[in-house]
Short mmCIF file of C-alpha atoms in Angstrom, two decimals:
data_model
loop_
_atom_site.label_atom_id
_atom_site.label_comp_id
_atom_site.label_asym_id
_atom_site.label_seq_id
_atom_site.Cartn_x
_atom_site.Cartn_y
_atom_site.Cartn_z
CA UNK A 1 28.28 -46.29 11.30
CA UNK A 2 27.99 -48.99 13.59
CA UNK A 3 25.94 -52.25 12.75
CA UNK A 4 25.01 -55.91 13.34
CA UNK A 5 27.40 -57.33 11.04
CA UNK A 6 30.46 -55.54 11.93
CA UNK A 7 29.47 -56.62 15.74
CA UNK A 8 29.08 -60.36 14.60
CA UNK A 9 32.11 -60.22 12.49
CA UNK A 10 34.28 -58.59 15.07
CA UNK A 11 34.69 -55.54 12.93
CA UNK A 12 34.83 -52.96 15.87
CA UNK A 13 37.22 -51.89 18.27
CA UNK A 14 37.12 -52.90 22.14
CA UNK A 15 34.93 -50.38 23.29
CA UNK A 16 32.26 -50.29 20.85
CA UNK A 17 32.28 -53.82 20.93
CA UNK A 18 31.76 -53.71 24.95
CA UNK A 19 29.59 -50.90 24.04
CA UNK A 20 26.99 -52.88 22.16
CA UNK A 21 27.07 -55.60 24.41
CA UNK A 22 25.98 -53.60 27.22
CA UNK A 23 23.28 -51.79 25.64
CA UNK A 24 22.11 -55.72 24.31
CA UNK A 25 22.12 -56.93 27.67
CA UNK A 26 21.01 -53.91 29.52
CA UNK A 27 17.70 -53.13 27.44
CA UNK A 28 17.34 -57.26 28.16
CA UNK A 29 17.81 -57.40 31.55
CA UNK A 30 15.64 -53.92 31.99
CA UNK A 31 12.73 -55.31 30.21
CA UNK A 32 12.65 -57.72 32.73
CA UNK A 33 12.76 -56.04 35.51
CA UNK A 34 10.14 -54.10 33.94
CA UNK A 35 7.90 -57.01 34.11
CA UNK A 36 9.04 -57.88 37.53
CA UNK A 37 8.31 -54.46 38.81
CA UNK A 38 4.83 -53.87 36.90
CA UNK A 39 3.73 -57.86 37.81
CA UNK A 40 4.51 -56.33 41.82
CA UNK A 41 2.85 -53.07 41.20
CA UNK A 42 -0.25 -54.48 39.91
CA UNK A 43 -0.76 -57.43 42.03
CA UNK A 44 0.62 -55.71 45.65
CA UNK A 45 -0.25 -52.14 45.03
CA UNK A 46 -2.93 -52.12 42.51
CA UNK A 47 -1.11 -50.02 40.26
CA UNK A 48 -1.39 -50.49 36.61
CA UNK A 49 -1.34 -47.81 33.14
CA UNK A 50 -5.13 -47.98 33.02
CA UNK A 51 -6.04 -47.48 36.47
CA UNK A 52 -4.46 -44.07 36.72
CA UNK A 53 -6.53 -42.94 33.91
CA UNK A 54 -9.68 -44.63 35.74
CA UNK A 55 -8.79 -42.80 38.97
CA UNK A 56 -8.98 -39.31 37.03
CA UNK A 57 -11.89 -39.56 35.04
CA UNK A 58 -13.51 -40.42 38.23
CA UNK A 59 -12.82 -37.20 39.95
CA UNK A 60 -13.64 -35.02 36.37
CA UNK A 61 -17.09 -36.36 36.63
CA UNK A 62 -18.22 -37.50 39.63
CA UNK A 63 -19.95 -34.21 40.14
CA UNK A 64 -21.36 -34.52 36.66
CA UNK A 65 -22.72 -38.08 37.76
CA UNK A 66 -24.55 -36.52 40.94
CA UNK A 67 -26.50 -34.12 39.09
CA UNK A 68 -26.91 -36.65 36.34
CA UNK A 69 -28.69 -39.02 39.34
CA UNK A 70 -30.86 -36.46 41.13
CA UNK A 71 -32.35 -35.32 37.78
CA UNK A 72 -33.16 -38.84 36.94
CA UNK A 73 -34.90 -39.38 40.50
CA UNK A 74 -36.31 -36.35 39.84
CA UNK A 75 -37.68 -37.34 36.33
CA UNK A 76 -38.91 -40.80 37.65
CA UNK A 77 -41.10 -39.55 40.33
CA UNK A 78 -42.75 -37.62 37.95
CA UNK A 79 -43.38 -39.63 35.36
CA UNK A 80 -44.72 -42.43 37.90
CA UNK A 81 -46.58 -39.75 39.22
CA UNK A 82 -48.26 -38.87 35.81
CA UNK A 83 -48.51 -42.62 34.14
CA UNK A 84 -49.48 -45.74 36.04
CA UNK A 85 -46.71 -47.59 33.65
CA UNK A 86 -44.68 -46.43 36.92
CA UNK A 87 -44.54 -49.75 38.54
CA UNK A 88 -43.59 -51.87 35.30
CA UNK A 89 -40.06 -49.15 34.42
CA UNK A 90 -38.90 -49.66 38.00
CA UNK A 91 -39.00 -53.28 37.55
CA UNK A 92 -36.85 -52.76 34.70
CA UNK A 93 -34.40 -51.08 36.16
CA UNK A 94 -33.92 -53.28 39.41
CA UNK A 95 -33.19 -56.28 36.71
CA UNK A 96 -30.90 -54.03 34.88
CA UNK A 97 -29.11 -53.14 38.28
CA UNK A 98 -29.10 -57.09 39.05
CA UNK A 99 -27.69 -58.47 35.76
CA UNK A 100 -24.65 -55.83 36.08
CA UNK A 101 -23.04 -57.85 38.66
CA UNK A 102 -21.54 -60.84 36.79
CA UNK A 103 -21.84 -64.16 38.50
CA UNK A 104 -18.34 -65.31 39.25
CA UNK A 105 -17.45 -67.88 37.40
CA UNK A 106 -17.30 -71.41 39.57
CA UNK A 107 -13.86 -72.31 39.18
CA UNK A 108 -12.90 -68.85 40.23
CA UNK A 109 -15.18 -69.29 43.19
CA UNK A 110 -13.40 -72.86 44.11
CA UNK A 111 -9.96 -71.36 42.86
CA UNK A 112 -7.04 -73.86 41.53
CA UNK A 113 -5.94 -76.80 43.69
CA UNK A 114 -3.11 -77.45 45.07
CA UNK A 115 -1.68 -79.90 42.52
CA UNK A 116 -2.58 -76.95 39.72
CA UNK A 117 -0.80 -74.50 41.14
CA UNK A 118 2.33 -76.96 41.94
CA UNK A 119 2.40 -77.66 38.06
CA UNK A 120 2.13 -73.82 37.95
CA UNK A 121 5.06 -73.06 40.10
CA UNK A 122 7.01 -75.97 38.21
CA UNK A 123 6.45 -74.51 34.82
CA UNK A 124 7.33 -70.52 36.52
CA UNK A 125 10.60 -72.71 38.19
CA UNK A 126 11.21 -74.21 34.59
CA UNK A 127 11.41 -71.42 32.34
CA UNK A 128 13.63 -69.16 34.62
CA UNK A 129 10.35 -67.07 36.10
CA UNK A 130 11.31 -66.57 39.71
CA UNK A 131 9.29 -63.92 40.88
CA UNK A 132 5.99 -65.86 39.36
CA UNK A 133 7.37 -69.31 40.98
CA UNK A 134 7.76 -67.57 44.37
CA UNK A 135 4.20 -66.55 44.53
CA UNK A 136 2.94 -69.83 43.47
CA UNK A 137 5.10 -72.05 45.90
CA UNK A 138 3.98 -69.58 48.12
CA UNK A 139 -0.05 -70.79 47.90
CA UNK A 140 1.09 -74.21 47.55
CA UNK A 141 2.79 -74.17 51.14
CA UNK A 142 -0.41 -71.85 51.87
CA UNK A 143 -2.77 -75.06 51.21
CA UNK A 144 -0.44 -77.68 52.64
CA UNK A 145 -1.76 -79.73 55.77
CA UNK A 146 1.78 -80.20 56.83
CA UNK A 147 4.95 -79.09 55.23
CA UNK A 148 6.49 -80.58 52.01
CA UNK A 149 10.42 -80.63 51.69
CA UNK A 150 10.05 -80.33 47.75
CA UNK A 151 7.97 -77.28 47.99
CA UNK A 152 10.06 -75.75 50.97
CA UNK A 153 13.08 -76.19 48.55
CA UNK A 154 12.02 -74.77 45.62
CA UNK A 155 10.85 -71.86 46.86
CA UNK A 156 14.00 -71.35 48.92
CA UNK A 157 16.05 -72.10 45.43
CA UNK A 158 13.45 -69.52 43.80
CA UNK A 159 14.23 -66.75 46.81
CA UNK A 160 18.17 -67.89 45.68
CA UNK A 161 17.92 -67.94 42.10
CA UNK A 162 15.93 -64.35 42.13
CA UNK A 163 18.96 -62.83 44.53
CA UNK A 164 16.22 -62.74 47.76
CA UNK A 165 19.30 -64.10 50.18
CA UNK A 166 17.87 -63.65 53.22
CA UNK A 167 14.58 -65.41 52.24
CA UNK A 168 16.53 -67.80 50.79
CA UNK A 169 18.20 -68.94 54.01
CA UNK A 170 15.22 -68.68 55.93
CA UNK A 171 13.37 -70.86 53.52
CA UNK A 172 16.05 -73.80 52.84
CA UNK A 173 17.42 -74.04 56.53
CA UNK A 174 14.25 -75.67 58.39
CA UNK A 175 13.76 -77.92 55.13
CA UNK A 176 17.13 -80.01 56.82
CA UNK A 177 14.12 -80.45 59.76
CA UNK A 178 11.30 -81.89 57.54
CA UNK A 179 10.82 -85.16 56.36
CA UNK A 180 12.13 -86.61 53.18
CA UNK A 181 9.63 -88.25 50.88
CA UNK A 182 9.63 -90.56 47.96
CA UNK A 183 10.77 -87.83 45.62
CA UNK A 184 13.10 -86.15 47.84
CA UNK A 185 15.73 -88.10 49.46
CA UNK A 186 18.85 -86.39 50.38
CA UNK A 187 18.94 -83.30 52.05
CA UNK A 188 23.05 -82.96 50.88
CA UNK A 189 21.46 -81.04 48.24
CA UNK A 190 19.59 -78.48 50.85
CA UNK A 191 23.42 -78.28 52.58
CA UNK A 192 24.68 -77.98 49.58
CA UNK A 193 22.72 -74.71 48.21
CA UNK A 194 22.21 -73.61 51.97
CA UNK A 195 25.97 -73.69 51.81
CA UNK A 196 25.81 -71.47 48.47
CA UNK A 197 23.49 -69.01 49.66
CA UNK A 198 25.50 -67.96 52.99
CA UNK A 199 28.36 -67.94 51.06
CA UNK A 200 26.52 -65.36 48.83
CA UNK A 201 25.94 -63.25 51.90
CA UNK A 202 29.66 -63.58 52.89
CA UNK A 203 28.44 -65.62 56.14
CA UNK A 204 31.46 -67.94 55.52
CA UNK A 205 31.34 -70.24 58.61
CA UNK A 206 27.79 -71.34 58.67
CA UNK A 207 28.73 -72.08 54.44
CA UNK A 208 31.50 -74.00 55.82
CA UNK A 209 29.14 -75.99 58.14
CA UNK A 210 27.40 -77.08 55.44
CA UNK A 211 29.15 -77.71 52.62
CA UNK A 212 30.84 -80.21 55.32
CA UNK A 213 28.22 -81.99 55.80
CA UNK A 214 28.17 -83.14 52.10
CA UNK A 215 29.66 -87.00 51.37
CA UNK A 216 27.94 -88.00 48.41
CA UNK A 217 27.45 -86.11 44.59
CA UNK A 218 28.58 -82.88 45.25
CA UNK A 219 31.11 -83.57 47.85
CA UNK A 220 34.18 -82.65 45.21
CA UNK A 221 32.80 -79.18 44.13
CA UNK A 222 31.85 -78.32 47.94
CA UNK A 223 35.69 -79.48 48.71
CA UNK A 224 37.17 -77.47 46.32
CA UNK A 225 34.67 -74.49 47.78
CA UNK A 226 35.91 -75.45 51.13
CA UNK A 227 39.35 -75.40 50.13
CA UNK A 228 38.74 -71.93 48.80
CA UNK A 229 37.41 -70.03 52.44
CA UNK B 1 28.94 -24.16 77.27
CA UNK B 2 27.95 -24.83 81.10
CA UNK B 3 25.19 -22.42 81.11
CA UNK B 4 23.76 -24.62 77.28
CA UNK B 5 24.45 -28.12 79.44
CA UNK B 6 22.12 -26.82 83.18
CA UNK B 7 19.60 -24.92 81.25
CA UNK B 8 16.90 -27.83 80.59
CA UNK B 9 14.49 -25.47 78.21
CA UNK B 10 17.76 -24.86 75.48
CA UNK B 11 18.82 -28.83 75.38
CA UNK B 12 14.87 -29.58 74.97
CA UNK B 13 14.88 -26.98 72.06
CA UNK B 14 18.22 -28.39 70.55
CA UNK B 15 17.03 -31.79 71.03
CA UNK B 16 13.72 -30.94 69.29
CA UNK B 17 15.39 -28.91 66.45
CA UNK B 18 17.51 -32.23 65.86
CA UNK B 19 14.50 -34.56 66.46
CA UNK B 20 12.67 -31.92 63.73
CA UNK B 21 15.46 -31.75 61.17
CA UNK B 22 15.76 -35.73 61.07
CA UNK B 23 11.76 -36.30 60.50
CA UNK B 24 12.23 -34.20 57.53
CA UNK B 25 15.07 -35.44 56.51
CA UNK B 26 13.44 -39.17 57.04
CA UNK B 27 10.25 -37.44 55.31
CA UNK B 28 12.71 -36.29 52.12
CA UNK B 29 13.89 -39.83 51.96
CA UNK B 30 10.87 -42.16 52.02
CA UNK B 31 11.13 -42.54 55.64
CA UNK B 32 14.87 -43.71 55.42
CA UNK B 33 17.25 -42.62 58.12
CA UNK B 34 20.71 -42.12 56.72
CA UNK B 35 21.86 -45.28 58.18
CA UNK B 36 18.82 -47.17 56.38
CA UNK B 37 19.82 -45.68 53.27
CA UNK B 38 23.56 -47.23 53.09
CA UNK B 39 22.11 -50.62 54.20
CA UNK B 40 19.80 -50.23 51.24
CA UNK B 41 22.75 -49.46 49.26
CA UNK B 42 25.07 -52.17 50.53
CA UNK B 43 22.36 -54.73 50.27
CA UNK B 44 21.92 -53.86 47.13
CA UNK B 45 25.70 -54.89 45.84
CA UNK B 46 25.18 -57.74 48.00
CA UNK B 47 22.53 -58.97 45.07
CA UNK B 48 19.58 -57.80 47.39
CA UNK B 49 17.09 -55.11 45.71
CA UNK B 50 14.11 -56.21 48.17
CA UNK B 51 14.02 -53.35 50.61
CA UNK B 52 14.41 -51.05 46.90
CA UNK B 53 11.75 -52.53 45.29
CA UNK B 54 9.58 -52.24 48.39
CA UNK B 55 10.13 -48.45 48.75
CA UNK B 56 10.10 -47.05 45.18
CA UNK B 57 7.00 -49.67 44.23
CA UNK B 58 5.22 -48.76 46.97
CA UNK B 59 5.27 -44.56 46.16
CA UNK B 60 5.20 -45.34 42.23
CA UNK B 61 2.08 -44.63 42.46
CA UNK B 62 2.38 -40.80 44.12
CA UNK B 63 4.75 -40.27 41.35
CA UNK B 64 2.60 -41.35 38.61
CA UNK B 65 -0.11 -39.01 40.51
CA UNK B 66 2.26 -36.01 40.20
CA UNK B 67 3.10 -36.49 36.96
CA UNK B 68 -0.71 -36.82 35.63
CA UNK B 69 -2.02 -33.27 37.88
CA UNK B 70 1.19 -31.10 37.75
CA UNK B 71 3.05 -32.47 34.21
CA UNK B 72 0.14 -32.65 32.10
CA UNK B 73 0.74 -36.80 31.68
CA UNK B 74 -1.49 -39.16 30.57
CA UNK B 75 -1.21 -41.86 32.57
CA UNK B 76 0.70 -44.08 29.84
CA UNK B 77 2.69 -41.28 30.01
CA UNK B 78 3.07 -41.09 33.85
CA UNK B 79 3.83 -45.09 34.48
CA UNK B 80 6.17 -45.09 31.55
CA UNK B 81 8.10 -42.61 32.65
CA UNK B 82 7.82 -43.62 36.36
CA UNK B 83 9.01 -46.70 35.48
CA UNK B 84 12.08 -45.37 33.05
CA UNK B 85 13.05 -43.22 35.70
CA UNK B 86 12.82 -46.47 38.51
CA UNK B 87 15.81 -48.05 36.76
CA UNK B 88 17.87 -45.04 36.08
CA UNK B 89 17.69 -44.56 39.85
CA UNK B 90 17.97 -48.51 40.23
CA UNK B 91 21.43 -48.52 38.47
CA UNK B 92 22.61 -45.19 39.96
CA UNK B 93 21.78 -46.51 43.62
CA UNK B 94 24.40 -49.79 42.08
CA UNK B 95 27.05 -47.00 41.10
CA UNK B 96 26.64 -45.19 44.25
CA UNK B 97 26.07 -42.10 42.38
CA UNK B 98 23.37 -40.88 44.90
CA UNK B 99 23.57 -39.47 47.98
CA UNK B 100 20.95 -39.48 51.22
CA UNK B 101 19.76 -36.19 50.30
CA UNK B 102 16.37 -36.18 48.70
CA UNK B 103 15.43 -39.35 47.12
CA UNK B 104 11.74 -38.61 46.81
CA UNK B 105 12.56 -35.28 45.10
CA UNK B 106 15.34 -36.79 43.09
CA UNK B 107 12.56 -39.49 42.53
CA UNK B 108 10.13 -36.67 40.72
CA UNK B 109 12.40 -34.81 39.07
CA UNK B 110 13.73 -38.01 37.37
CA UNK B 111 10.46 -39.18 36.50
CA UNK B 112 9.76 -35.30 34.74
CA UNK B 113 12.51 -36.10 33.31
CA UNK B 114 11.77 -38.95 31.26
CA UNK B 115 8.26 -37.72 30.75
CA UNK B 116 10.09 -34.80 28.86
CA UNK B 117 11.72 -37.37 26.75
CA UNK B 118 9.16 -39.22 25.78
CA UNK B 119 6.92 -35.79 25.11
CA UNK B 120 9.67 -34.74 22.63
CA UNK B 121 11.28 -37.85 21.28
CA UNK B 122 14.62 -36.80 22.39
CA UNK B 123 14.97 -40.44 23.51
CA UNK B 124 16.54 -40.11 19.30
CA UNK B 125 19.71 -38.30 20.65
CA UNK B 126 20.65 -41.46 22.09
CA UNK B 127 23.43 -42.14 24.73
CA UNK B 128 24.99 -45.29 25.99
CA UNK B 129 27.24 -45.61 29.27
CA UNK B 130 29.87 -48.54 28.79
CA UNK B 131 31.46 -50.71 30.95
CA UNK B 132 34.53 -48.28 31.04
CA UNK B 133 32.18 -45.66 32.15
CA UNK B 134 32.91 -43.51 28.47
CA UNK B 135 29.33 -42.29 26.53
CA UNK B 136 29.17 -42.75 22.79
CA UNK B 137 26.61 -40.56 21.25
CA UNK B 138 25.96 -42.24 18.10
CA UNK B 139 24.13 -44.09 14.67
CA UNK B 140 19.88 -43.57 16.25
CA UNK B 141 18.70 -46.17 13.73
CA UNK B 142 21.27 -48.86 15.14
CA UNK B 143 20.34 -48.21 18.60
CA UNK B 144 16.89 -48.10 17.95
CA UNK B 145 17.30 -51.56 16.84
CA UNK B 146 18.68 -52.81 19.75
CA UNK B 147 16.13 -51.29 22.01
CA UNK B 148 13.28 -53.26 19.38
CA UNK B 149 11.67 -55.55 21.28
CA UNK B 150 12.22 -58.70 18.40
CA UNK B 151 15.94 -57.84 19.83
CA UNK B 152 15.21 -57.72 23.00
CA UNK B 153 13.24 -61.10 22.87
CA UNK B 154 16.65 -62.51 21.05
CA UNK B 155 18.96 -61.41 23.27
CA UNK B 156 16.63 -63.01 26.44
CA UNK B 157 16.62 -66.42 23.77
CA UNK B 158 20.21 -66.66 23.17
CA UNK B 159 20.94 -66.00 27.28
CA UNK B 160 18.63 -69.02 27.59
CA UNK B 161 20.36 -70.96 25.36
CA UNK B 162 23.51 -69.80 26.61
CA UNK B 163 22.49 -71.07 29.90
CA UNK B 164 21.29 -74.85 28.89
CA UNK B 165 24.48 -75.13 27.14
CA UNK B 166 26.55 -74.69 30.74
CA UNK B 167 24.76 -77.03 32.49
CA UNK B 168 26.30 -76.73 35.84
CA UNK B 169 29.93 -75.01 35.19
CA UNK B 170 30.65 -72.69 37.36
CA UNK B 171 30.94 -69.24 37.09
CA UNK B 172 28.52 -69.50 34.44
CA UNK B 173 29.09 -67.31 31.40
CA UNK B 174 25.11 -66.44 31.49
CA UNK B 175 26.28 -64.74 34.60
CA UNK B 176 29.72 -62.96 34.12
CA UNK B 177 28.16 -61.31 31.13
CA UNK B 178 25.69 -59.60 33.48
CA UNK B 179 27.77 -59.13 36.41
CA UNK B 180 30.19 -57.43 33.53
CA UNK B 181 27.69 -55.90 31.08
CA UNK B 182 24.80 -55.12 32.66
CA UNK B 183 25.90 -54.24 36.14
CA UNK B 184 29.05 -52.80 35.42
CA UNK B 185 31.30 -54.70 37.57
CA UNK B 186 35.22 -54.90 37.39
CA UNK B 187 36.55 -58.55 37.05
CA UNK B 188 38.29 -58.13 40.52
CA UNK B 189 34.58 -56.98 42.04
CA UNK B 190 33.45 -60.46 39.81
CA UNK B 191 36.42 -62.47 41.52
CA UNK B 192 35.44 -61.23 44.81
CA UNK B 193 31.81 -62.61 44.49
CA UNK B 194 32.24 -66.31 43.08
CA UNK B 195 35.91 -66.31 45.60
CA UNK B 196 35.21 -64.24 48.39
CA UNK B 197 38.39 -65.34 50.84
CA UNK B 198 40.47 -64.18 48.34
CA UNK B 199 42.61 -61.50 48.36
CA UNK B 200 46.11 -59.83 46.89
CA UNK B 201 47.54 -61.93 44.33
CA UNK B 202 44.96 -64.82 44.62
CA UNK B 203 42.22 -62.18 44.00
CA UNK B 204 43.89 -60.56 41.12
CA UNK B 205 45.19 -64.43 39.22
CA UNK B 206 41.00 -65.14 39.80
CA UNK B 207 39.73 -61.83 38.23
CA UNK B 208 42.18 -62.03 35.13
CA UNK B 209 40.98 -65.80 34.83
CA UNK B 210 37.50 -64.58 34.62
CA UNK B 211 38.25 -61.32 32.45
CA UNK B 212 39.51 -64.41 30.23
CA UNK B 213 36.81 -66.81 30.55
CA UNK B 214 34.42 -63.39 29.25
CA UNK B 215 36.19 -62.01 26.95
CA UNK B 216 37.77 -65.40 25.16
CA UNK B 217 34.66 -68.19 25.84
CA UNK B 218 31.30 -66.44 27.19
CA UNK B 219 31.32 -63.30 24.86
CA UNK B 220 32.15 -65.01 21.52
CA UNK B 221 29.53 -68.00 22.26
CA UNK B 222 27.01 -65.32 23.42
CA UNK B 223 27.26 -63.66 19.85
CA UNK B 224 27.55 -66.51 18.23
CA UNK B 225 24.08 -67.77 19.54
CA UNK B 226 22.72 -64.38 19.29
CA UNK B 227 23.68 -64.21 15.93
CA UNK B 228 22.09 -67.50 14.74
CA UNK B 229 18.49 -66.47 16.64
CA UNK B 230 18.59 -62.97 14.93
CA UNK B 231 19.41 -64.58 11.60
CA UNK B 232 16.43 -66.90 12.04
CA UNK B 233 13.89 -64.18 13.32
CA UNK B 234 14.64 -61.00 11.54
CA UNK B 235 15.48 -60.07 8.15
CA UNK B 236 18.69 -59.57 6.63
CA UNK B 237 17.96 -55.86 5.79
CA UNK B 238 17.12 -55.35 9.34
CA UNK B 239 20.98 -56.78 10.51
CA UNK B 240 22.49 -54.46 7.71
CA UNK B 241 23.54 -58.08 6.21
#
């Protein structure tokens, strides 16, 4: 019977060995794809557990509901026909109607800034969150007067990190066009992930054109790339 | 022959049988042409899931619906299993295991499938694929434990930690142990991603160096972290310690 300690003590043989591993890694690396895929689904597509259920009871008893109304118009006509109370229920029920619609909430109404959501994206960037980085960097370029090479970046290194190539490229290559700013002074680093990213899609001469470009930091790893294409 | 090529009404109804029998067949496969489908594919072992996710997301929902009216689901029931059944077909779409046939029927069926196994439990007879593509059906209680989500949250800890510890070598280990254990890649397949002018010889010296660097550096540190964080979280009765 198979268990931690044998795994931690190297008790087993190759293939149950590789075998735990995989199903450690794999229930891991499923669960977050899980979150991925459910953050999408509810956010893009509006699709969550609960709202399936919502959808159904809907249907079951929307038929129930109609009846449900015109016996109640029904029932209010004649009672204000019979009492002269009439006037004060409907009153009633007009504030009732009014106070179901919540008031939204004023800093939902003015919605974050652009510095919040920047620290947002940073923390998402920080702690390996891709997916919830890209969306963020996403409004931050959204509320931008002009474009920012820092935010341009990370988002392209998000796209890269979470395996979105293509994005990726587009993202990082007009960053070498923008202007550099106090915290963002050498674009050898855009070259030099730029130069990662084609090489990821096998696009091995536009990798080579920029991991040339690089002369400073990184200019030994990109020539030992180099030397490898 | 002759008389099929002048007579204009039989190549219109040939043309339209063929026009006929690829809208279904694009109708069977979310709208995929064969051609689309292989891209999807290739992209996909390129590292690229987006044109995946965007299909399957965008019709979980149909699924979900199919499972609630026709499968008796809740619809706890129907997203779970939609969702189970998203990354079976995620990691058979990696294997190549399926074929432009029927996607949104193979989509169903695998989605009834799971909804079955979470109706009767029989997610206890447990099975696990490894990397040398051999199943071991075995010990429910210890696999139970690794699917626990306090395990689950360890193993996503030590990978963390696993990752600071690198810094910037390169291949990572964080890395290799997915590309190895969670994707099923051969080293050479591994090689030919982190080198990818090499070939022959040079491609076979850099995939034994990295079956090396996994099984002799990342794999024992991985353990070793994952060890220390289960130690720390979970009891000792719980690791059978």
């Amino acid at each position: 019977m198979k268990n931690f300690k044998q795994y931690f003590n190297n008790q087993l043989t190759e293939a149950e060995n590789n075998e735990i591993t995989s199903a450690l890694l794999t229930n891991y690396y499923d669960s977050v794809l899980e979150k991925k895929w459910a953050k999408e689904l509810s956010e893009k597509y509006g699709v969550s557990p609960h709202k399936a259920q919502e959808k159904k009871v809907k249907v079951i008893t929307l038929a129930q509901k109609l009846l449900a109304l015109a016996a109640s118009f029904l029932l209010l006509f004649t009672l204000y026909q019979l009492s002269d109370t009439g006037v004060q229920q409907n009153y009633q029920e007009l504030v009732a109607t009014h106070l179901a619609e919540k008031y939204t909430h004023i800093n939902v109404r003015k919605g974050l800034s652009q510095d919040d959501l920047r620290t947002l994206a940073t923390e998402a960037y920080v702690s390996d969150n891709y997916p919830t980085a890209i969306d963020y960097y996403k409004q931050v370029i959204q509320l931008s007067a002009g474009p920012k090479i820092e935010d341009h970046f990370f988002l392209g290194l998000s796209y890269l990190y979470n395996n979105q190539l293509e994005l990726a490229i587009n993202t990082l290559q007009p960053t070498l066009e923008m202007d550099i700013t106090s915290n963002f002074q050498s674009k050898e680093i855009i070259n030099w992930f730029l130069g990662l990213a084609y090489l990821k899609t096998n696009n091995i001469e536009a990798a080579k054109i920029e991991l040339a470009k690089i002369k400073g930091p990184k200019k030994q790893k990109a020539k030992e790339l180099l030397e490898q294409l | 022959m002759a008389a099929q090529a002048t007579n204009p009404e039989h190549s219109n109804s040939s043309s339209t049988n063929d026009f006929k029998s690829m809208k279904e067949m694009k109708d069977k496969n979310f709208g995929l042409s064969e051609e689309e489908f292989i891209q999807m594919q290739q992209a996909m072992s390129n590292g690229d899931e987006s044109l995946f996710e965007q299909i399957y997301l965008s019709n979980f929902q149909k699924c979900v619906n199919i499972l609630i009216k026709f499968n008796g689901a809740n619809s706890d029931q129907a997203y779970s299993a939609t969702m189970k059944a998203l990354l079976e077909i995620r990691k058979e779409l990696l294997q190549n295991k399926l074929v432009y046939d029927n996607l949104v029927g193979h989509f169903n069926k695998k989605a009834r499938r799971e909804l079955g196994k979470l109706k009767n439990k029989k997610s206890e007879r447990m099975t696990i694929r490894t990397v040398d593509g051999m199943e071991f059906k075995d010990d429910k209680d210890f696999l139970k434990k690794i699917q626990s989500k306090e395990v689950v949250d360890c193993v996503g800890k030590a990978i963390s930690r696993l990752e600071k510890i690198e810094k910037e070598k390169k291949p990572r280990c964080s890395n290799l142990l997915k590309y190895r254990y969670y994707y099923n890649w051969s080293y050479p397949a591994i090689a030919k991603k982190y080198y990818p002018g090499s070939i022959g010889e040079k491609l076979e010296h850099k995939a034994s160096g990295i079956g090396h660097k996994v099984r002799g550096n990342c794999l024992p540190n991985f353990k070793i972290i994952l060890e220390k964080i289960l130690l720390k979280r979970l009891t000792k009765d719980f690791l059978d310690f």
